[in-house]
Short mmCIF file of C-alpha atoms in Angstrom, two decimals:
data_model
loop_
_atom_site.label_atom_id
_atom_site.label_comp_id
_atom_site.label_asym_id
_atom_site.label_seq_id
_atom_site.Cartn_x
_atom_site.Cartn_y
_atom_site.Cartn_z
CA MET T 1 258.63 147.48 72.68
CA THR T 2 259.36 150.79 70.96
CA ARG T 3 256.63 152.87 69.42
CA MET T 4 257.84 152.22 65.87
CA SER T 5 258.10 148.46 66.37
CA PHE T 6 254.63 148.45 67.93
CA LEU T 7 253.15 150.22 64.93
CA ALA T 8 254.95 147.91 62.54
CA THR T 9 253.27 144.83 63.95
CA GLN T 10 249.74 146.18 63.94
CA PRO T 11 247.24 145.03 61.27
CA VAL T 12 246.28 147.41 58.54
CA VAL T 13 242.67 148.49 58.98
CA ALA T 14 240.58 150.89 56.98
CA ALA T 15 240.60 154.49 58.04
CA SER T 16 236.85 154.40 58.18
CA ASN T 17 234.66 151.90 60.00
CA LYS T 18 232.66 151.54 56.80
CA PRO T 19 235.07 151.28 53.85
CA ALA T 20 233.66 152.05 50.45
CA LEU T 21 232.65 149.32 48.03
CA ASP T 22 234.52 148.68 44.81
CA PHE T 23 232.67 149.62 41.62
CA THR T 24 232.06 145.97 40.71
CA ASP T 25 230.80 145.14 44.20
CA GLY T 26 228.50 148.15 43.97
CA MET T 27 227.13 146.74 40.72
CA VAL T 28 226.33 143.50 42.55
CA VAL T 29 224.40 145.44 45.20
CA VAL T 30 222.48 147.33 42.49
CA ALA T 31 221.62 144.06 40.73
CA ILE T 32 220.37 142.54 44.00
CA ALA T 33 218.33 145.67 44.76
CA LEU T 34 216.70 145.44 41.31
CA GLN T 35 215.89 141.77 41.88
CA LEU T 36 214.24 142.77 45.14
CA LEU T 37 212.24 145.52 43.44
CA TRP T 38 211.08 143.15 40.71
CA ALA T 39 210.12 140.49 43.26
CA VAL T 40 208.42 142.69 45.88
CA ASP T 41 206.90 144.93 43.17
CA PRO T 42 205.85 147.74 45.58
CA PHE T 43 204.34 149.89 42.81
CA ALA T 44 202.46 147.00 41.16
CA ALA T 45 204.27 147.74 37.88
CA GLU T 46 204.55 144.01 37.09
CA LEU T 47 207.87 144.51 35.32
CA TRP T 48 208.52 140.80 35.82
CA ARG T 49 205.58 140.05 33.53
CA ARG T 50 206.71 142.13 30.52
CA SER T 51 209.03 140.47 28.05
CA PHE T 52 211.26 143.55 27.66
CA THR T 53 211.97 144.06 31.38
CA ARG T 54 211.42 140.55 32.76
CA HIS T 55 215.04 139.45 32.75
CA LEU T 56 216.72 142.86 33.21
CA PRO T 57 217.82 142.23 36.84
CA THR T 58 219.15 138.77 35.95
CA VAL T 59 221.13 140.17 33.01
CA LEU T 60 222.58 142.90 35.24
CA ALA T 61 223.44 140.31 37.92
CA ILE T 62 225.26 138.18 35.35
CA ALA T 63 227.12 141.22 33.97
CA ALA T 64 228.17 142.36 37.46
CA THR T 65 229.27 138.84 38.30
CA LEU T 66 231.40 138.58 35.17
CA LEU T 67 233.06 141.92 35.93
CA CYS T 68 233.82 140.83 39.49
CA VAL T 69 235.16 137.45 38.38
CA ALA T 70 237.37 139.04 35.72
CA GLY T 71 238.81 141.53 38.18
CA ARG T 72 239.49 138.96 40.88
CA VAL T 73 241.03 136.38 38.54
CA LEU T 74 243.29 138.91 36.79
CA PHE T 75 244.45 141.00 39.72
CA ARG T 76 243.95 138.73 42.75
CA PRO T 77 244.82 135.17 41.68
CA GLU T 78 245.42 134.17 45.30
CA LEU T 79 241.64 134.13 45.78
CA ARG T 80 241.05 131.21 43.42
CA PRO T 81 241.24 128.53 46.19
CA GLU T 82 238.24 130.21 47.85
CA LEU T 83 236.13 128.65 45.11
CA GLY T 84 236.70 125.19 46.59
CA SER T 85 235.32 126.31 49.95
CA VAL T 86 232.20 127.72 48.30
CA VAL T 87 231.67 124.52 46.33
CA ARG T 88 231.91 122.47 49.52
CA THR T 89 229.34 124.70 51.19
CA TYR T 90 226.87 124.41 48.29
CA ARG T 91 227.85 120.97 46.94
CA TRP T 92 224.38 119.42 47.32
CA LEU T 93 222.53 122.45 45.96
CA LEU T 94 224.98 122.65 43.05
CA LEU T 95 224.07 119.07 42.16
CA PHE T 96 220.40 120.01 42.37
CA GLY T 97 220.91 123.09 40.19
CA ALA T 98 222.88 121.12 37.59
CA PHE T 99 220.12 118.50 37.44
CA VAL T 100 217.46 121.18 36.93
CA ILE T 101 219.47 123.04 34.29
CA GLY T 102 220.29 119.88 32.36
CA GLY T 103 216.69 118.73 32.17
CA SER T 104 215.44 122.24 31.39
CA LEU T 105 217.87 122.69 28.51
CA TYR T 106 216.69 119.41 27.03
CA ALA T 107 213.07 120.54 27.43
CA ARG T 108 213.83 123.93 25.85
CA PHE T 109 215.83 122.84 22.81
CA ALA T 110 214.86 119.22 22.19
CA LEU T 111 211.18 119.36 23.15
CA ALA T 112 210.56 123.05 22.29
CA ILE T 113 209.03 123.77 25.73
CA ASP T 114 209.18 127.48 26.55
CA SER T 115 207.99 127.38 30.18
CA SER T 116 210.81 125.23 31.58
CA PHE T 117 212.51 125.10 34.99
CA LEU T 118 215.68 126.72 33.63
CA LEU T 119 215.42 129.86 35.77
CA MET T 120 214.91 127.73 38.88
CA GLY T 121 218.25 126.01 38.29
CA MET T 122 220.10 129.17 37.29
CA SER T 123 218.84 131.06 40.36
CA VAL T 124 220.23 128.40 42.68
CA ILE T 125 223.74 128.83 41.28
CA LEU T 126 223.74 132.56 40.54
CA GLY T 127 222.01 133.59 43.76
CA GLY T 128 223.76 131.18 46.13
CA PRO T 129 227.35 130.00 45.48
CA VAL T 130 228.24 132.76 43.01
CA ASN T 131 227.16 135.51 45.43
CA LEU T 132 228.90 133.76 48.32
CA TRP T 133 232.17 133.65 46.35
CA LEU T 134 231.84 137.33 45.45
CA ILE T 135 231.35 138.25 49.11
CA ARG T 136 234.17 136.11 50.47
CA THR T 137 236.61 137.45 47.89
CA SER T 138 235.54 141.07 48.29
CA ARG T 139 237.97 143.58 49.79
CA THR T 140 235.17 144.77 52.08
CA PRO T 141 232.92 141.75 52.75
CA ALA T 142 231.26 143.23 55.82
CA THR T 143 230.36 146.40 53.93
CA LEU T 144 229.00 144.37 51.02
CA VAL T 145 226.80 142.25 53.30
CA ARG T 146 225.63 145.34 55.17
CA SER T 147 224.75 147.11 51.92
CA VAL T 148 222.67 144.16 50.75
CA THR T 149 220.93 144.05 54.14
CA VAL T 150 220.08 147.74 53.86
CA ALA T 151 218.67 147.10 50.37
CA VAL T 152 216.54 144.20 51.63
CA ILE T 153 215.15 146.24 54.51
CA GLY T 154 214.62 149.35 52.37
CA VAL T 155 212.69 147.59 49.60
CA SER T 156 210.66 145.67 52.18
CA LEU T 157 209.70 148.87 54.00
CA LEU T 158 208.66 150.38 50.67
CA GLY T 159 206.54 147.31 49.96
CA VAL T 160 204.79 147.55 53.34
CA LEU T 161 204.18 151.27 52.88
CA MET T 162 202.59 150.81 49.46
CA ASN T 163 200.57 147.80 50.60
CA THR T 164 199.27 149.86 53.53
CA ILE T 165 198.21 152.61 51.15
CA HIS T 166 196.51 150.02 48.94
CA PHE T 167 195.19 148.00 51.85
CA GLY T 168 194.01 144.52 50.94
CA ARG T 169 196.08 144.10 47.76
CA MET T 170 198.82 141.48 47.54
CA LEU T 171 201.85 143.48 46.44
CA TYR T 172 204.52 141.10 47.72
CA HIS T 173 202.77 137.84 47.01
CA ALA T 174 204.99 134.82 47.81
CA LEU T 175 207.59 137.17 49.34
CA GLU T 176 206.13 137.33 52.85
CA HIS T 177 209.16 135.52 54.26
CA VAL T 178 211.43 138.30 53.00
CA VAL T 179 209.31 141.37 53.67
CA LEU T 180 207.97 140.47 57.12
CA VAL T 181 211.33 139.35 58.48
CA ALA T 182 213.17 142.36 57.04
CA VAL T 183 210.79 144.97 58.50
CA ALA T 184 210.97 143.12 61.84
CA MET T 185 214.71 143.89 62.04
CA PRO T 186 214.20 146.49 64.83
CA LEU T 187 212.47 143.76 66.84
CA ILE T 188 215.26 141.26 66.16
CA ALA T 189 218.23 143.58 66.63
CA GLY T 190 216.91 146.30 68.94
CA ARG T 191 217.26 146.44 72.71
CA LYS T 192 215.23 149.52 73.57
CA PRO T 193 211.50 148.83 74.12
CA LEU T 194 210.31 151.52 71.69
CA VAL T 195 212.60 150.24 68.93
CA ARG T 196 211.43 146.66 69.41
CA LEU T 197 207.80 147.78 69.57
CA SER T 198 208.19 149.58 66.23
CA GLY T 199 209.59 146.39 64.68
CA ALA T 200 206.69 144.34 66.03
CA PHE T 201 204.20 146.90 64.70
CA LEU T 202 205.76 146.90 61.22
CA CYS T 203 205.77 143.10 61.12
CA ILE T 204 202.09 142.95 62.11
CA LEU T 205 201.20 145.62 59.56
CA ALA T 206 203.12 143.74 56.86
CA ALA T 207 201.04 140.63 57.58
CA VAL T 208 197.65 142.33 57.90
CA ALA T 209 197.89 144.62 54.84
CA PRO T 210 197.87 141.84 52.20
CA ASN T 211 195.80 139.48 54.42
CA LYS T 212 197.52 136.23 53.44
CA ILE T 213 197.58 133.01 55.47
CA THR T 214 201.27 132.51 54.75
CA GLY T 215 201.96 136.03 56.00
CA TYR T 216 200.34 135.25 59.34
CA ILE T 217 202.38 132.05 59.60
CA VAL T 218 205.62 133.97 58.98
CA LEU T 219 204.52 136.55 61.57
CA LEU T 220 204.10 133.80 64.17
CA MET T 221 207.49 132.33 63.28
CA VAL T 222 209.20 135.71 63.77
CA PHE T 223 207.53 136.30 67.14
CA ALA T 224 208.30 132.73 68.24
CA TRP T 225 211.99 133.15 67.38
CA VAL T 226 212.29 136.46 69.24
CA PHE T 227 210.54 135.01 72.31
CA VAL T 228 212.64 131.83 72.43
CA ASP T 229 215.91 133.63 71.63
CA ASP T 230 215.41 136.22 74.37
CA LEU T 231 214.34 133.57 76.89
CA MET T 232 217.30 131.27 76.22
CA ILE T 233 219.90 134.06 76.30
CA ARG T 234 218.45 135.62 79.45
CA THR T 235 218.28 132.34 81.35
CA ALA T 236 221.73 131.21 80.17
CA GLY T 237 223.23 134.36 81.67
CA ASP T 238 221.55 133.79 85.04
CA PRO T 239 224.18 132.71 87.62
CA ASP T 240 221.51 130.76 89.49
CA ARG T 241 221.04 127.62 87.34
CA ILE T 242 217.94 126.48 89.20
CA ARG T 243 216.23 129.81 88.73
CA GLY T 244 217.24 129.83 85.07
CA GLY T 245 215.80 126.34 84.57
CA LEU T 246 212.51 127.34 86.22
CA GLN T 247 212.31 130.40 84.00
CA ARG T 248 212.72 128.19 80.92
CA ILE T 249 209.94 125.90 82.14
CA LEU T 250 207.72 128.93 82.72
CA GLY T 251 208.61 130.18 79.26
CA ALA T 252 207.59 126.82 77.79
CA PHE T 253 204.21 127.07 79.51
CA LEU T 254 203.76 130.61 78.22
CA GLY T 255 204.63 129.40 74.74
CA MET T 256 201.97 126.67 74.93
CA LEU T 257 199.43 129.22 76.13
CA GLY T 258 200.39 131.40 73.18
CA ILE T 259 199.80 128.51 70.78
CA LEU T 260 196.37 127.89 72.31
CA GLY T 261 195.61 131.59 72.00
CA VAL T 262 196.53 131.53 68.32
CA VAL T 263 194.25 128.52 67.75
CA PHE T 264 191.31 130.22 69.46
CA LEU T 265 191.99 133.46 67.55
CA TYR T 266 192.02 131.56 64.28
CA GLN T 267 188.75 129.83 65.07
CA ALA T 268 187.16 133.19 65.93
CA THR T 269 188.41 135.00 62.82
CA LYS T 270 188.71 132.31 60.14
CA SER T 271 185.57 133.55 58.41
CA HIS T 272 187.41 136.83 57.73
CA LEU T 273 190.59 135.14 56.52
CA PRO T 274 191.27 134.12 52.90
CA ASP T 275 190.47 130.50 52.07
CA GLY T 276 193.68 130.05 50.07
CA ASN T 277 191.73 128.71 47.07
CA THR T 278 191.93 125.19 48.48
CA VAL T 279 189.99 123.64 45.58
CA TYR T 280 192.60 124.78 43.07
CA ARG T 281 195.53 123.84 45.28
CA LEU T 282 194.28 120.38 46.19
CA HIS T 283 193.71 119.59 42.52
CA THR T 284 197.20 120.68 41.44
CA TYR T 285 198.82 119.05 44.46
CA GLN T 286 197.17 115.75 43.63
CA MET T 287 198.48 115.99 40.06
CA ALA T 288 202.01 116.52 41.35
CA ILE T 289 201.76 113.63 43.80
CA ASP T 290 200.49 111.31 41.07
CA ARG T 291 203.45 112.23 38.87
CA PHE T 292 205.87 111.48 41.67
CA LEU T 293 204.27 108.11 42.33
CA ASP T 294 204.46 107.29 38.63
CA SER T 295 208.20 107.96 38.55
CA TRP T 296 209.53 108.34 42.09
CA LEU T 297 213.24 108.03 41.25
CA TRP T 298 213.82 110.91 38.79
CA GLY T 299 210.29 112.17 38.06
CA ARG T 300 210.29 113.84 34.66
CA ALA T 301 213.98 114.87 35.05
CA PHE T 302 212.81 118.52 34.80
CA ALA T 303 212.41 117.93 31.04
CA ALA T 304 208.82 119.16 31.14
CA SER T 305 206.77 122.32 31.37
CA ALA T 306 206.86 124.27 34.63
CA VAL T 307 203.16 125.09 34.25
CA ASP T 308 200.12 122.93 33.54
CA HIS T 309 196.77 123.54 31.92
CA PHE T 310 194.17 123.84 34.69
CA ASP T 311 190.92 122.28 33.50
CA LEU T 312 188.85 122.07 36.68
CA PHE T 313 187.32 125.54 36.27
CA VAL T 314 188.12 128.90 34.67
CA VAL T 315 190.43 131.00 36.81
CA ASN T 316 190.56 134.78 36.95
CA THR T 317 193.85 135.14 35.07
CA SER T 318 194.99 135.75 31.54
CA THR T 319 195.86 132.09 31.02
CA GLN T 320 194.80 128.67 32.23
CA SER T 321 198.43 127.47 32.29
CA LEU T 322 199.45 127.81 35.92
CA PRO T 323 202.17 126.50 38.27
CA THR T 324 201.53 123.90 40.95
CA HIS T 325 201.89 126.47 43.76
CA SER T 326 204.09 124.14 45.80
CA ASP T 327 207.82 124.05 45.15
CA PRO T 328 208.49 120.88 47.19
CA LEU T 329 205.81 119.00 45.22
CA ASP T 330 207.15 120.43 41.96
CA ILE T 331 210.62 119.13 42.84
CA LEU T 332 209.26 115.71 43.74
CA ALA T 333 207.07 115.48 40.64
CA ASN T 334 209.73 116.68 38.20
CA GLY T 335 212.94 115.53 39.87
CA GLY T 336 211.89 112.58 41.98
CA LEU T 337 214.16 111.51 44.82
CA LEU T 338 217.23 112.33 42.73
CA GLY T 339 216.14 115.97 42.79
CA ALA T 340 214.58 116.12 46.26
CA ILE T 341 217.42 114.53 48.24
CA PRO T 342 220.22 116.97 47.23
CA PHE T 343 217.76 119.87 47.60
CA VAL T 344 216.87 118.87 51.18
CA LEU T 345 220.44 118.01 52.17
CA GLY T 346 221.75 121.26 50.74
CA LEU T 347 219.23 123.40 52.58
CA LEU T 348 219.59 121.54 55.87
CA SER T 349 223.39 121.78 55.80
CA ILE T 350 223.50 125.58 55.56
CA LEU T 351 220.55 126.09 57.93
CA HIS T 352 222.14 123.79 60.50
CA ALA T 353 225.42 125.73 60.34
CA ALA T 354 223.59 129.01 60.99
CA TRP T 355 221.49 127.42 63.75
CA LYS T 356 224.62 126.21 65.60
CA MET T 357 226.14 129.65 65.45
CA LEU T 358 223.00 131.45 66.60
CA THR T 359 222.35 129.09 69.50
CA ARG T 360 225.85 129.55 70.95
CA ASN T 361 224.48 132.60 72.71
CA TRP T 362 221.95 130.29 74.35
CA VAL T 363 224.88 128.62 76.14
CA SER T 364 227.15 131.60 76.74
CA GLY T 365 224.35 133.97 77.77
CA GLU T 366 226.03 136.82 75.88
CA ARG T 367 223.38 139.54 75.47
CA ASP T 368 225.47 142.14 73.64
CA GLN T 369 224.33 141.02 70.21
CA GLY T 370 225.97 143.04 67.49
CA PHE T 371 224.58 143.78 64.07
CA ALA T 372 226.37 140.75 62.59
CA ARG T 373 224.33 138.31 64.67
CA ALA T 374 221.14 140.27 63.97
CA GLN T 375 221.81 139.97 60.24
CA LEU T 376 222.48 136.25 60.61
CA ALA T 377 219.20 135.82 62.51
CA MET T 378 217.33 137.79 59.84
CA TYR T 379 218.63 135.70 56.95
CA PHE T 380 218.13 132.48 58.92
CA LEU T 381 214.49 133.43 59.51
CA ILE T 382 214.04 134.34 55.83
CA MET T 383 215.40 130.97 54.77
CA SER T 384 213.46 128.90 57.32
CA SER T 385 210.14 130.73 56.99
CA GLY T 386 210.59 130.65 53.22
CA LEU T 387 210.19 126.88 53.39
CA THR T 388 206.65 127.41 54.64
CA VAL T 389 205.87 129.99 51.98
CA MET T 390 207.24 127.87 49.13
CA ALA T 391 205.13 124.93 50.31
CA PHE T 392 202.05 126.86 49.15
CA ASN T 393 203.44 129.30 46.58
CA PRO T 394 205.79 129.13 43.56
CA VAL T 395 208.79 130.85 45.16
CA LEU T 396 211.50 128.89 43.36
CA ASN T 397 209.55 128.78 40.11
CA SER T 398 209.79 132.57 39.67
CA ALA T 399 213.04 134.19 38.52
CA SER T 400 213.24 137.17 40.91
CA SER T 401 211.79 135.53 44.03
CA SER T 402 213.99 132.47 43.52
CA TYR T 403 217.13 134.59 43.11
CA VAL T 404 216.25 136.59 46.24
CA TYR T 405 215.78 133.41 48.28
CA TRP T 406 219.15 131.93 47.30
CA MET T 407 220.82 135.34 47.65
CA CYS T 408 219.68 135.35 51.28
CA SER T 409 221.31 131.95 51.70
CA ALA T 410 224.58 133.43 50.43
CA MET T 411 224.31 136.31 52.90
CA MET T 412 223.69 133.82 55.69
CA CYS T 413 226.67 131.67 54.72
CA ALA T 414 228.87 134.77 54.33
CA LEU T 415 228.40 135.49 58.04
CA LEU T 416 229.94 132.08 58.73
CA SER T 417 233.48 130.97 58.07
CA PRO T 418 234.13 128.53 55.17
CA ASP T 419 233.71 125.47 57.41
CA GLY T 420 230.48 126.69 58.96
CA GLN T 421 232.17 127.99 62.12
CA PRO T 422 232.31 131.63 63.27
CA ALA T 423 234.73 133.85 61.40
CA ALA T 424 236.03 134.92 64.80
CA SER T 425 235.11 134.31 68.40
CA SER T 426 233.49 137.74 68.54
CA VAL T 427 231.03 136.72 65.85
CA ALA T 428 229.72 133.84 67.95
CA THR T 429 229.01 136.11 70.87
CA GLY T 430 227.45 138.80 68.75
CA SER T 431 230.10 141.37 69.61
CA PRO T 432 230.26 144.59 67.61
CA LEU T 433 233.74 143.45 66.53
CA ALA T 434 232.09 140.79 64.40
CA ASP T 435 231.91 143.10 61.42
CA GLU T 436 235.61 143.89 61.73
CA ALA T 437 236.42 140.18 61.82
CA MET T 438 235.14 139.88 58.27
CA GLN T 439 237.53 142.54 56.98
CA ARG T 440 240.52 140.11 56.87
CA PRO T 441 243.23 142.66 57.76
CA THR T 442 246.77 141.94 56.67
CA SER T 443 249.92 142.79 58.59
CA VAL T 444 252.42 145.39 57.44
CA PRO T 445 255.72 143.84 56.28
CA ARG T 446 258.38 144.62 58.87
CA SER T 447 261.95 145.64 58.21
CA ARG T 448 264.92 143.88 59.79
CA ALA T 449 265.48 146.85 62.07
CA ALA T 450 261.92 146.75 63.28
CA VAL T 451 262.19 143.03 63.98
CA ARG T 452 265.46 143.58 65.87
CA ASP T 453 263.86 146.35 67.98
CA THR T 454 260.94 144.09 68.73
CA VAL T 455 263.19 141.27 69.95
CA ARG T 456 265.29 143.60 72.09
CA SER T 457 262.23 145.16 73.72
CA GLY T 458 260.87 141.71 74.57
#
């Protein structure tokens, strides 16, 4: 093959390993960063509480989305079929979001209820499928995902820093699943002992500074994942299968000893841990369960207030109208099985796809895990540990925290191909080429002479 014919058949790649973002994609990253700032609230400014600034990140996210959609539809019409793939990925959650929005609009305009579930439904669609479509249709999807990851880690580090300065305050309340996992990225992605030790230290500090039970649970989930992931990859790469199996058995015993150690540590320190205001929670949880039992099929169809008047005792807040502090119970009480089933199926489908991709290294034993797999593990941990946090806190009932949660689901799905399989074989093994596989290079059109030279040269 001649030199010219060889060059003519090569894919076009960016001159730089990190191509620049388009202006509209940059606006999406800025909107996501603002949502993170509003949710984590590292400076305790409580901008999410003020009427003037409460919805600023959401408005910017909608504006950036509209600009991106307009540009792609007008100048890149070949990307329209990608919408079908995104809808298939989020089909169950789209049904859930439509149900929530429909009931909330009826509550807002027909029943004059201000505190509706409208933002919960909008966040599902805007944060999840819309962001996934924007990433998959971007000219530089890997750069866009990487930029969002940097924003998540940067804001989380800022939150931990400020919470350490103001030790004991809860600056990122109900966002432990995002902050702790993000600052643990050196532990998840690193290979050098000092790098991994710094990630473990930051994760521990992020849990201790606010002193929240849910934070300690997320901390244990992160450490458990790192331990199991390292054990399975190391033993899968062992040529001696018997020795690898014995190492896994030993690892299982060490894991059980670790669980016993955690139980003993909890018993020894529970007097110094927060009680979680169990009296308040049990009362509101019982109210939600009673509502579900009264109407288990569709609940209140989300045509009701997202907060309730708490009459058991006076709480130390500006109002007695408070949320249930459990998103799963809220969904059951207000949506019944018609709301809970698509919610559960939608979450399990995307988590299962990410789980299958991550555990392929447990079979192949590939230890060269690139940044793409580390990002996938980070977003998978955010999504899975977020289920624990939302069981005891109103994550989905808050505009910014809900958007951030579903945005992380879009990042996770973006690291998978449309059918839930790896975008390339290198992604499954965690190769550094995984990022390049997302760039979707196109071949240079060849002239007839170049084709003739190629055929002659064999």
